Amino acid sequence: MTYIDTAAYNKPSVLIPRKGSIDKLYYVDTPFWTVDTIFYTEIDTDIVLPKYVYYWLQKEHLEKLNTAGGVPSLTQAVLNKVGIAVPSLEEQERIVSILDRFDKLCNDISEGIPAEIEARQKQYEYYRDKLLSFKA
């Protein structure tokens, strides 16, 4: 690898590995440069939100589309056949908002753990009160 001073693409994109860890997708919203073992997407944001595409492709489990026997591989021809349901932009925004919140709870330790502790505390209080609410 060497130093690059120009981005290959400067809009939000989904990065899709084409060799190796083909199940590890990445969402980027800053200018980037890729290597030859990763595809990037150019997305028409008048039709679909890049983050929606990211979540949709995760659901598709691209590792199932492996075209190689050894190192997992994807081809552009195979990827071009992947269909994406495209609801209205408003619905995409709603879906992305929900999935972003779940992602943050699951992957951001500073938010996830306190939220989990609070949820378990409420669960404990609920069952404690139910178990102890009988007539003597």
Short mmCIF file of N, CA and C in Angstrom, two decimals:
data_model
loop_
_atom_site.label_atom_id
_atom_site.label_comp_id
_atom_site.label_asym_id
_atom_site.label_seq_id
_atom_site.Cartn_x
_atom_site.Cartn_y
_atom_site.Cartn_z
N MET A 1 0.85 -1.17 0.00
CA MET A 1 0.00 0.00 0.00
C MET A 1 0.89 1.23 0.00
N THR A 2 0.35 2.27 -0.51
CA THR A 2 1.09 3.52 -0.58
C THR A 2 0.17 4.66 -0.18
N TYR A 3 0.66 5.86 -0.21
CA TYR A 3 -0.13 7.04 0.15
C TYR A 3 -0.96 7.50 -1.04
N ILE A 4 -2.20 7.83 -0.78
CA ILE A 4 -3.10 8.35 -1.82
C ILE A 4 -3.62 9.69 -1.35
N ASP A 5 -3.58 10.70 -2.20
CA ASP A 5 -4.08 12.01 -1.79
C ASP A 5 -5.39 12.39 -2.47
N THR A 6 -5.98 11.45 -3.20
CA THR A 6 -7.24 11.70 -3.89
C THR A 6 -8.20 10.55 -3.57
N ALA A 7 -9.45 10.88 -3.31
CA ALA A 7 -10.44 9.83 -3.02
C ALA A 7 -10.90 9.18 -4.31
N ALA A 8 -11.20 7.90 -4.24
CA ALA A 8 -11.79 7.19 -5.38
C ALA A 8 -13.25 7.61 -5.53
N TYR A 9 -13.89 7.92 -4.40
CA TYR A 9 -15.30 8.30 -4.41
C TYR A 9 -15.54 9.14 -3.17
N ASN A 10 -16.41 10.13 -3.27
CA ASN A 10 -16.57 11.05 -2.14
C ASN A 10 -18.02 11.20 -1.68
N LYS A 11 -18.84 10.21 -1.96
CA LYS A 11 -20.23 10.21 -1.52
C LYS A 11 -20.48 8.97 -0.68
N PRO A 12 -21.57 8.95 0.11
CA PRO A 12 -21.87 7.75 0.88
C PRO A 12 -21.94 6.51 -0.02
N SER A 13 -21.40 5.40 0.50
CA SER A 13 -21.30 4.19 -0.30
C SER A 13 -21.31 2.96 0.61
N VAL A 14 -21.61 1.84 0.00
CA VAL A 14 -21.47 0.55 0.67
C VAL A 14 -20.27 -0.14 0.05
N LEU A 15 -19.35 -0.57 0.90
CA LEU A 15 -18.16 -1.28 0.43
C LEU A 15 -18.42 -2.78 0.58
N ILE A 16 -18.20 -3.51 -0.50
CA ILE A 16 -18.50 -4.94 -0.54
C ILE A 16 -17.22 -5.69 -0.89
N PRO A 17 -16.67 -6.44 0.07
CA PRO A 17 -15.47 -7.22 -0.25
C PRO A 17 -15.76 -8.21 -1.37
N ARG A 18 -14.82 -8.35 -2.30
CA ARG A 18 -15.00 -9.31 -3.38
C ARG A 18 -14.12 -10.54 -3.18
N LYS A 19 -13.20 -10.47 -2.23
CA LYS A 19 -12.33 -11.61 -1.89
C LYS A 19 -12.20 -11.69 -0.38
N GLY A 20 -12.22 -12.90 0.13
CA GLY A 20 -12.02 -13.08 1.57
C GLY A 20 -13.30 -12.96 2.36
N SER A 21 -13.37 -11.98 3.22
CA SER A 21 -14.51 -11.79 4.14
C SER A 21 -15.68 -11.14 3.42
N ILE A 22 -16.30 -11.87 2.52
CA ILE A 22 -17.35 -11.28 1.68
C ILE A 22 -18.63 -10.99 2.46
N ASP A 23 -18.69 -11.45 3.71
CA ASP A 23 -19.86 -11.15 4.54
C ASP A 23 -19.68 -9.89 5.37
N LYS A 24 -18.55 -9.23 5.26
CA LYS A 24 -18.24 -8.03 6.06
C LYS A 24 -18.43 -6.77 5.23
N LEU A 25 -19.63 -6.25 5.23
CA LEU A 25 -19.93 -5.04 4.48
C LEU A 25 -19.58 -3.82 5.33
N TYR A 26 -19.32 -2.71 4.64
CA TYR A 26 -18.98 -1.47 5.33
C TYR A 26 -19.79 -0.33 4.73
N TYR A 27 -20.28 0.53 5.61
CA TYR A 27 -20.94 1.75 5.17
C TYR A 27 -19.97 2.89 5.42
N VAL A 28 -19.73 3.71 4.40
CA VAL A 28 -18.84 4.86 4.54
C VAL A 28 -19.58 6.11 4.06
N ASP A 29 -19.35 7.20 4.79
CA ASP A 29 -19.97 8.47 4.39
C ASP A 29 -18.95 9.60 4.31
N THR A 30 -17.70 9.22 4.18
CA THR A 30 -16.61 10.18 3.97
C THR A 30 -15.84 9.73 2.73
N PRO A 31 -15.10 10.65 2.10
CA PRO A 31 -14.32 10.26 0.92
C PRO A 31 -13.39 9.08 1.24
N PHE A 32 -13.22 8.18 0.28
CA PHE A 32 -12.43 6.98 0.53
C PHE A 32 -11.71 6.53 -0.73
N TRP A 33 -10.77 5.63 -0.54
CA TRP A 33 -10.06 4.94 -1.59
C TRP A 33 -10.14 3.46 -1.26
N THR A 34 -10.33 2.63 -2.24
CA THR A 34 -10.40 1.19 -1.97
C THR A 34 -9.23 0.47 -2.62
N VAL A 35 -9.08 -0.76 -2.21
CA VAL A 35 -8.10 -1.65 -2.85
C VAL A 35 -8.85 -2.51 -3.86
N ASP A 36 -8.12 -3.32 -4.60
CA ASP A 36 -8.75 -4.08 -5.69
C ASP A 36 -9.56 -5.28 -5.21
N THR A 37 -9.61 -5.52 -3.92
CA THR A 37 -10.40 -6.65 -3.42
C THR A 37 -11.72 -6.20 -2.80
N ILE A 38 -12.16 -5.00 -3.16
CA ILE A 38 -13.42 -4.51 -2.62
C ILE A 38 -14.16 -3.70 -3.69
N PHE A 39 -15.47 -3.92 -3.76
CA PHE A 39 -16.33 -3.13 -4.64
C PHE A 39 -16.89 -1.96 -3.83
N TYR A 40 -17.16 -0.86 -4.50
CA TYR A 40 -17.93 0.19 -3.85
C TYR A 40 -19.14 0.50 -4.70
N THR A 41 -20.15 1.09 -4.07
CA THR A 41 -21.40 1.36 -4.76
C THR A 41 -21.53 2.85 -5.05
N GLU A 42 -22.09 3.15 -6.20
CA GLU A 42 -22.50 4.52 -6.53
C GLU A 42 -24.01 4.51 -6.53
N ILE A 43 -24.60 5.24 -5.59
CA ILE A 43 -26.03 5.13 -5.31
C ILE A 43 -26.76 6.41 -5.69
N ASP A 44 -27.84 6.26 -6.41
CA ASP A 44 -28.70 7.40 -6.77
C ASP A 44 -29.57 7.71 -5.56
N THR A 45 -29.19 8.75 -4.82
CA THR A 45 -29.89 9.07 -3.57
C THR A 45 -31.27 9.69 -3.79
N ASP A 46 -31.64 9.94 -5.04
CA ASP A 46 -33.02 10.36 -5.31
C ASP A 46 -33.97 9.17 -5.25
N ILE A 47 -33.40 7.96 -5.29
CA ILE A 47 -34.20 6.74 -5.32
C ILE A 47 -34.04 5.93 -4.04
N VAL A 48 -32.80 5.82 -3.56
CA VAL A 48 -32.54 4.95 -2.42
C VAL A 48 -31.44 5.55 -1.53
N LEU A 49 -31.60 5.35 -0.23
CA LEU A 49 -30.61 5.83 0.73
C LEU A 49 -29.45 4.84 0.82
N PRO A 50 -28.22 5.33 0.80
CA PRO A 50 -27.07 4.42 0.90
C PRO A 50 -27.11 3.54 2.15
N LYS A 51 -27.52 4.09 3.28
CA LYS A 51 -27.56 3.30 4.51
C LYS A 51 -28.63 2.22 4.42
N TYR A 52 -29.72 2.47 3.69
CA TYR A 52 -30.74 1.46 3.45
C TYR A 52 -30.14 0.32 2.62
N VAL A 53 -29.38 0.66 1.59
CA VAL A 53 -28.72 -0.37 0.77
C VAL A 53 -27.80 -1.21 1.64
N TYR A 54 -27.06 -0.57 2.53
CA TYR A 54 -26.16 -1.27 3.44
C TYR A 54 -26.92 -2.30 4.27
N TYR A 55 -28.01 -1.87 4.90
CA TYR A 55 -28.78 -2.79 5.72
C TYR A 55 -29.41 -3.89 4.86
N TRP A 56 -29.91 -3.54 3.68
CA TRP A 56 -30.53 -4.54 2.82
C TRP A 56 -29.50 -5.61 2.42
N LEU A 57 -28.32 -5.18 2.03
CA LEU A 57 -27.31 -6.14 1.60
C LEU A 57 -26.85 -7.02 2.76
N GLN A 58 -26.86 -6.50 3.97
CA GLN A 58 -26.54 -7.35 5.12
C GLN A 58 -27.57 -8.47 5.24
N LYS A 59 -28.83 -8.13 5.01
CA LYS A 59 -29.91 -9.11 5.08
C LYS A 59 -29.77 -10.19 4.01
N GLU A 60 -29.17 -9.84 2.89
CA GLU A 60 -29.03 -10.78 1.78
C GLU A 60 -27.97 -11.85 2.02
N HIS A 61 -27.12 -11.69 3.03
CA HIS A 61 -26.07 -12.67 3.34
C HIS A 61 -25.27 -13.00 2.07
N LEU A 62 -24.51 -12.03 1.63
CA LEU A 62 -23.76 -12.18 0.37
C LEU A 62 -22.81 -13.37 0.36
N GLU A 63 -22.45 -13.87 1.53
CA GLU A 63 -21.57 -15.04 1.57
C GLU A 63 -22.21 -16.24 0.88
N LYS A 64 -23.54 -16.26 0.77
CA LYS A 64 -24.24 -17.34 0.06
C LYS A 64 -23.96 -17.29 -1.44
N LEU A 65 -23.47 -16.16 -1.93
CA LEU A 65 -23.23 -15.99 -3.36
C LEU A 65 -21.78 -16.28 -3.75
N ASN A 66 -21.05 -16.89 -2.85
CA ASN A 66 -19.64 -17.23 -3.09
C ASN A 66 -19.48 -17.97 -4.41
N THR A 67 -18.51 -17.52 -5.22
CA THR A 67 -18.28 -18.14 -6.53
C THR A 67 -16.99 -18.93 -6.59
N ALA A 68 -16.32 -19.09 -5.44
CA ALA A 68 -15.02 -19.77 -5.45
C ALA A 68 -15.03 -20.97 -4.52
N GLY A 69 -14.06 -21.84 -4.72
CA GLY A 69 -13.93 -23.01 -3.87
C GLY A 69 -13.00 -22.77 -2.70
N GLY A 70 -12.00 -21.93 -2.88
CA GLY A 70 -11.03 -21.67 -1.81
C GLY A 70 -11.37 -20.39 -1.07
N VAL A 71 -10.70 -19.32 -1.44
CA VAL A 71 -10.96 -18.02 -0.82
C VAL A 71 -12.34 -17.53 -1.29
N PRO A 72 -13.24 -17.23 -0.35
CA PRO A 72 -14.57 -16.75 -0.76
C PRO A 72 -14.44 -15.56 -1.71
N SER A 73 -15.25 -15.58 -2.77
CA SER A 73 -15.17 -14.53 -3.79
C SER A 73 -16.56 -14.17 -4.31
N LEU A 74 -16.69 -12.90 -4.71
CA LEU A 74 -17.89 -12.42 -5.37
C LEU A 74 -17.48 -11.80 -6.70
N THR A 75 -18.36 -11.86 -7.66
CA THR A 75 -18.11 -11.19 -8.93
C THR A 75 -19.14 -10.09 -9.11
N GLN A 76 -18.81 -9.14 -9.95
CA GLN A 76 -19.74 -8.06 -10.23
C GLN A 76 -21.01 -8.60 -10.89
N ALA A 77 -20.85 -9.59 -11.75
CA ALA A 77 -22.02 -10.17 -12.41
C ALA A 77 -22.99 -10.77 -11.40
N VAL A 78 -22.46 -11.43 -10.38
CA VAL A 78 -23.32 -12.02 -9.34
C VAL A 78 -23.97 -10.91 -8.53
N LEU A 79 -23.21 -9.90 -8.14
CA LEU A 79 -23.76 -8.80 -7.35
C LEU A 79 -24.84 -8.04 -8.12
N ASN A 80 -24.66 -7.90 -9.41
CA ASN A 80 -25.65 -7.17 -10.22
C ASN A 80 -27.01 -7.87 -10.24
N LYS A 81 -27.05 -9.13 -9.88
CA LYS A 81 -28.31 -9.87 -9.86
C LYS A 81 -29.05 -9.76 -8.53
N VAL A 82 -28.41 -9.16 -7.53
CA VAL A 82 -29.04 -9.03 -6.22
C VAL A 82 -30.12 -7.95 -6.30
N GLY A 83 -31.34 -8.33 -6.00
CA GLY A 83 -32.45 -7.39 -6.03
C GLY A 83 -32.59 -6.66 -4.70
N ILE A 84 -33.01 -5.42 -4.78
CA ILE A 84 -33.23 -4.62 -3.57
C ILE A 84 -34.63 -4.03 -3.64
N ALA A 85 -35.43 -4.33 -2.63
CA ALA A 85 -36.76 -3.72 -2.55
C ALA A 85 -36.57 -2.25 -2.20
N VAL A 86 -37.25 -1.38 -2.93
CA VAL A 86 -37.06 0.05 -2.74
C VAL A 86 -38.40 0.71 -2.39
N PRO A 87 -38.69 0.80 -1.10
CA PRO A 87 -39.90 1.53 -0.70
C PRO A 87 -39.67 3.03 -0.83
N SER A 88 -40.63 3.83 -0.44
CA SER A 88 -40.48 5.29 -0.52
C SER A 88 -39.28 5.74 0.32
N LEU A 89 -38.75 6.90 -0.01
CA LEU A 89 -37.63 7.44 0.76
C LEU A 89 -38.02 7.63 2.23
N GLU A 90 -39.25 8.01 2.48
CA GLU A 90 -39.71 8.19 3.86
C GLU A 90 -39.67 6.86 4.62
N GLU A 91 -40.12 5.80 3.97
CA GLU A 91 -40.08 4.49 4.61
C GLU A 91 -38.65 4.02 4.80
N GLN A 92 -37.79 4.28 3.83
CA GLN A 92 -36.37 3.93 3.98
C GLN A 92 -35.77 4.67 5.18
N GLU A 93 -36.09 5.96 5.32
CA GLU A 93 -35.58 6.74 6.46
C GLU A 93 -36.06 6.15 7.77
N ARG A 94 -37.32 5.73 7.82
CA ARG A 94 -37.87 5.13 9.04
C ARG A 94 -37.13 3.83 9.38
N ILE A 95 -36.92 3.00 8.38
CA ILE A 95 -36.22 1.72 8.57
C ILE A 95 -34.79 1.96 9.03
N VAL A 96 -34.10 2.85 8.36
CA VAL A 96 -32.71 3.15 8.72
C VAL A 96 -32.62 3.70 10.14
N SER A 97 -33.54 4.57 10.50
CA SER A 97 -33.54 5.14 11.85
C SER A 97 -33.68 4.04 12.91
N ILE A 98 -34.59 3.11 12.70
CA ILE A 98 -34.78 2.01 13.64
C ILE A 98 -33.54 1.13 13.71
N LEU A 99 -33.01 0.75 12.55
CA LEU A 99 -31.85 -0.13 12.52
C LEU A 99 -30.60 0.56 13.07
N ASP A 100 -30.47 1.86 12.84
CA ASP A 100 -29.34 2.60 13.43
C ASP A 100 -29.40 2.57 14.95
N ARG A 101 -30.61 2.73 15.50
CA ARG A 101 -30.76 2.70 16.96
C ARG A 101 -30.40 1.31 17.50
N PHE A 102 -30.87 0.25 16.83
CA PHE A 102 -30.52 -1.10 17.27
C PHE A 102 -29.01 -1.32 17.16
N ASP A 103 -28.42 -0.87 16.06
CA ASP A 103 -26.99 -1.03 15.87
C ASP A 103 -26.22 -0.33 16.98
N LYS A 104 -26.65 0.87 17.32
CA LYS A 104 -25.96 1.62 18.37
C LYS A 104 -26.09 0.91 19.71
N LEU A 105 -27.28 0.41 20.01
CA LEU A 105 -27.46 -0.32 21.27
C LEU A 105 -26.61 -1.58 21.33
N CYS A 106 -26.48 -2.26 20.20
CA CYS A 106 -25.73 -3.52 20.16
C CYS A 106 -24.22 -3.31 20.10
N ASN A 107 -23.77 -2.25 19.45
CA ASN A 107 -22.34 -2.11 19.18
C ASN A 107 -21.65 -0.96 19.88
N ASP A 108 -22.39 -0.03 20.46
CA ASP A 108 -21.79 1.09 21.18
C ASP A 108 -21.87 0.78 22.67
N ILE A 109 -20.76 0.35 23.24
CA ILE A 109 -20.74 -0.11 24.62
C ILE A 109 -21.20 0.97 25.59
N SER A 110 -20.93 2.24 25.28
CA SER A 110 -21.31 3.32 26.19
C SER A 110 -22.83 3.52 26.22
N GLU A 111 -23.53 3.08 25.19
CA GLU A 111 -24.99 3.19 25.19
C GLU A 111 -25.65 1.84 25.42
N GLY A 112 -25.07 0.81 24.86
CA GLY A 112 -25.68 -0.51 24.94
C GLY A 112 -25.75 -1.08 26.33
N ILE A 113 -24.65 -1.02 27.06
CA ILE A 113 -24.63 -1.61 28.40
C ILE A 113 -25.56 -0.87 29.36
N PRO A 114 -25.50 0.48 29.44
CA PRO A 114 -26.46 1.15 30.33
C PRO A 114 -27.92 0.88 29.96
N ALA A 115 -28.22 0.83 28.67
CA ALA A 115 -29.59 0.55 28.24
C ALA A 115 -29.99 -0.87 28.64
N GLU A 116 -29.08 -1.81 28.51
CA GLU A 116 -29.36 -3.20 28.89
C GLU A 116 -29.57 -3.31 30.40
N ILE A 117 -28.73 -2.62 31.17
CA ILE A 117 -28.88 -2.63 32.63
C ILE A 117 -30.24 -2.05 33.03
N GLU A 118 -30.61 -0.95 32.42
CA GLU A 118 -31.90 -0.33 32.72
C GLU A 118 -33.06 -1.26 32.35
N ALA A 119 -32.97 -1.92 31.21
CA ALA A 119 -34.02 -2.85 30.79
C ALA A 119 -34.14 -4.02 31.75
N ARG A 120 -32.99 -4.59 32.18
CA ARG A 120 -33.02 -5.71 33.12
C ARG A 120 -33.55 -5.27 34.47
N GLN A 121 -33.23 -4.03 34.89
CA GLN A 121 -33.75 -3.51 36.17
C GLN A 121 -35.27 -3.40 36.12
N LYS A 122 -35.81 -2.88 35.00
CA LYS A 122 -37.26 -2.78 34.85
C LYS A 122 -37.90 -4.16 34.82
N GLN A 123 -37.23 -5.10 34.15
CA GLN A 123 -37.74 -6.46 34.09
C GLN A 123 -37.77 -7.09 35.48
N TYR A 124 -36.69 -6.88 36.23
CA TYR A 124 -36.62 -7.40 37.60
C TYR A 124 -37.75 -6.81 38.45
N GLU A 125 -37.95 -5.49 38.39
CA GLU A 125 -38.98 -4.83 39.19
C GLU A 125 -40.36 -5.34 38.81
N TYR A 126 -40.59 -5.54 37.51
CA TYR A 126 -41.88 -6.04 37.05
C TYR A 126 -42.17 -7.42 37.64
N TYR A 127 -41.21 -8.35 37.51
CA TYR A 127 -41.43 -9.70 38.00
C TYR A 127 -41.44 -9.75 39.52
N ARG A 128 -40.64 -8.93 40.16
CA ARG A 128 -40.67 -8.87 41.63
C ARG A 128 -42.07 -8.48 42.09
N ASP A 129 -42.60 -7.40 41.47
CA ASP A 129 -43.93 -6.92 41.87
C ASP A 129 -45.00 -7.95 41.56
N LYS A 130 -44.89 -8.64 40.42
CA LYS A 130 -45.88 -9.67 40.06
C LYS A 130 -45.82 -10.84 41.05
N LEU A 131 -44.61 -11.28 41.37
CA LEU A 131 -44.44 -12.42 42.26
C LEU A 131 -44.93 -12.11 43.67
N LEU A 132 -44.79 -10.87 44.07
CA LEU A 132 -45.15 -10.51 45.43
C LEU A 132 -46.52 -9.84 45.55
N SER A 133 -47.29 -9.87 44.50
CA SER A 133 -48.63 -9.24 44.54
C SER A 133 -49.70 -10.32 44.67
N PHE A 134 -49.83 -10.83 45.85
CA PHE A 134 -50.87 -11.80 46.13
C PHE A 134 -51.56 -11.39 47.41
N LYS A 135 -52.72 -11.90 47.60
CA LYS A 135 -53.48 -11.55 48.79
C LYS A 135 -53.08 -12.48 49.92
N ALA A 136 -52.77 -11.88 51.03
CA ALA A 136 -52.33 -12.66 52.18
C ALA A 136 -53.50 -13.21 52.96
#
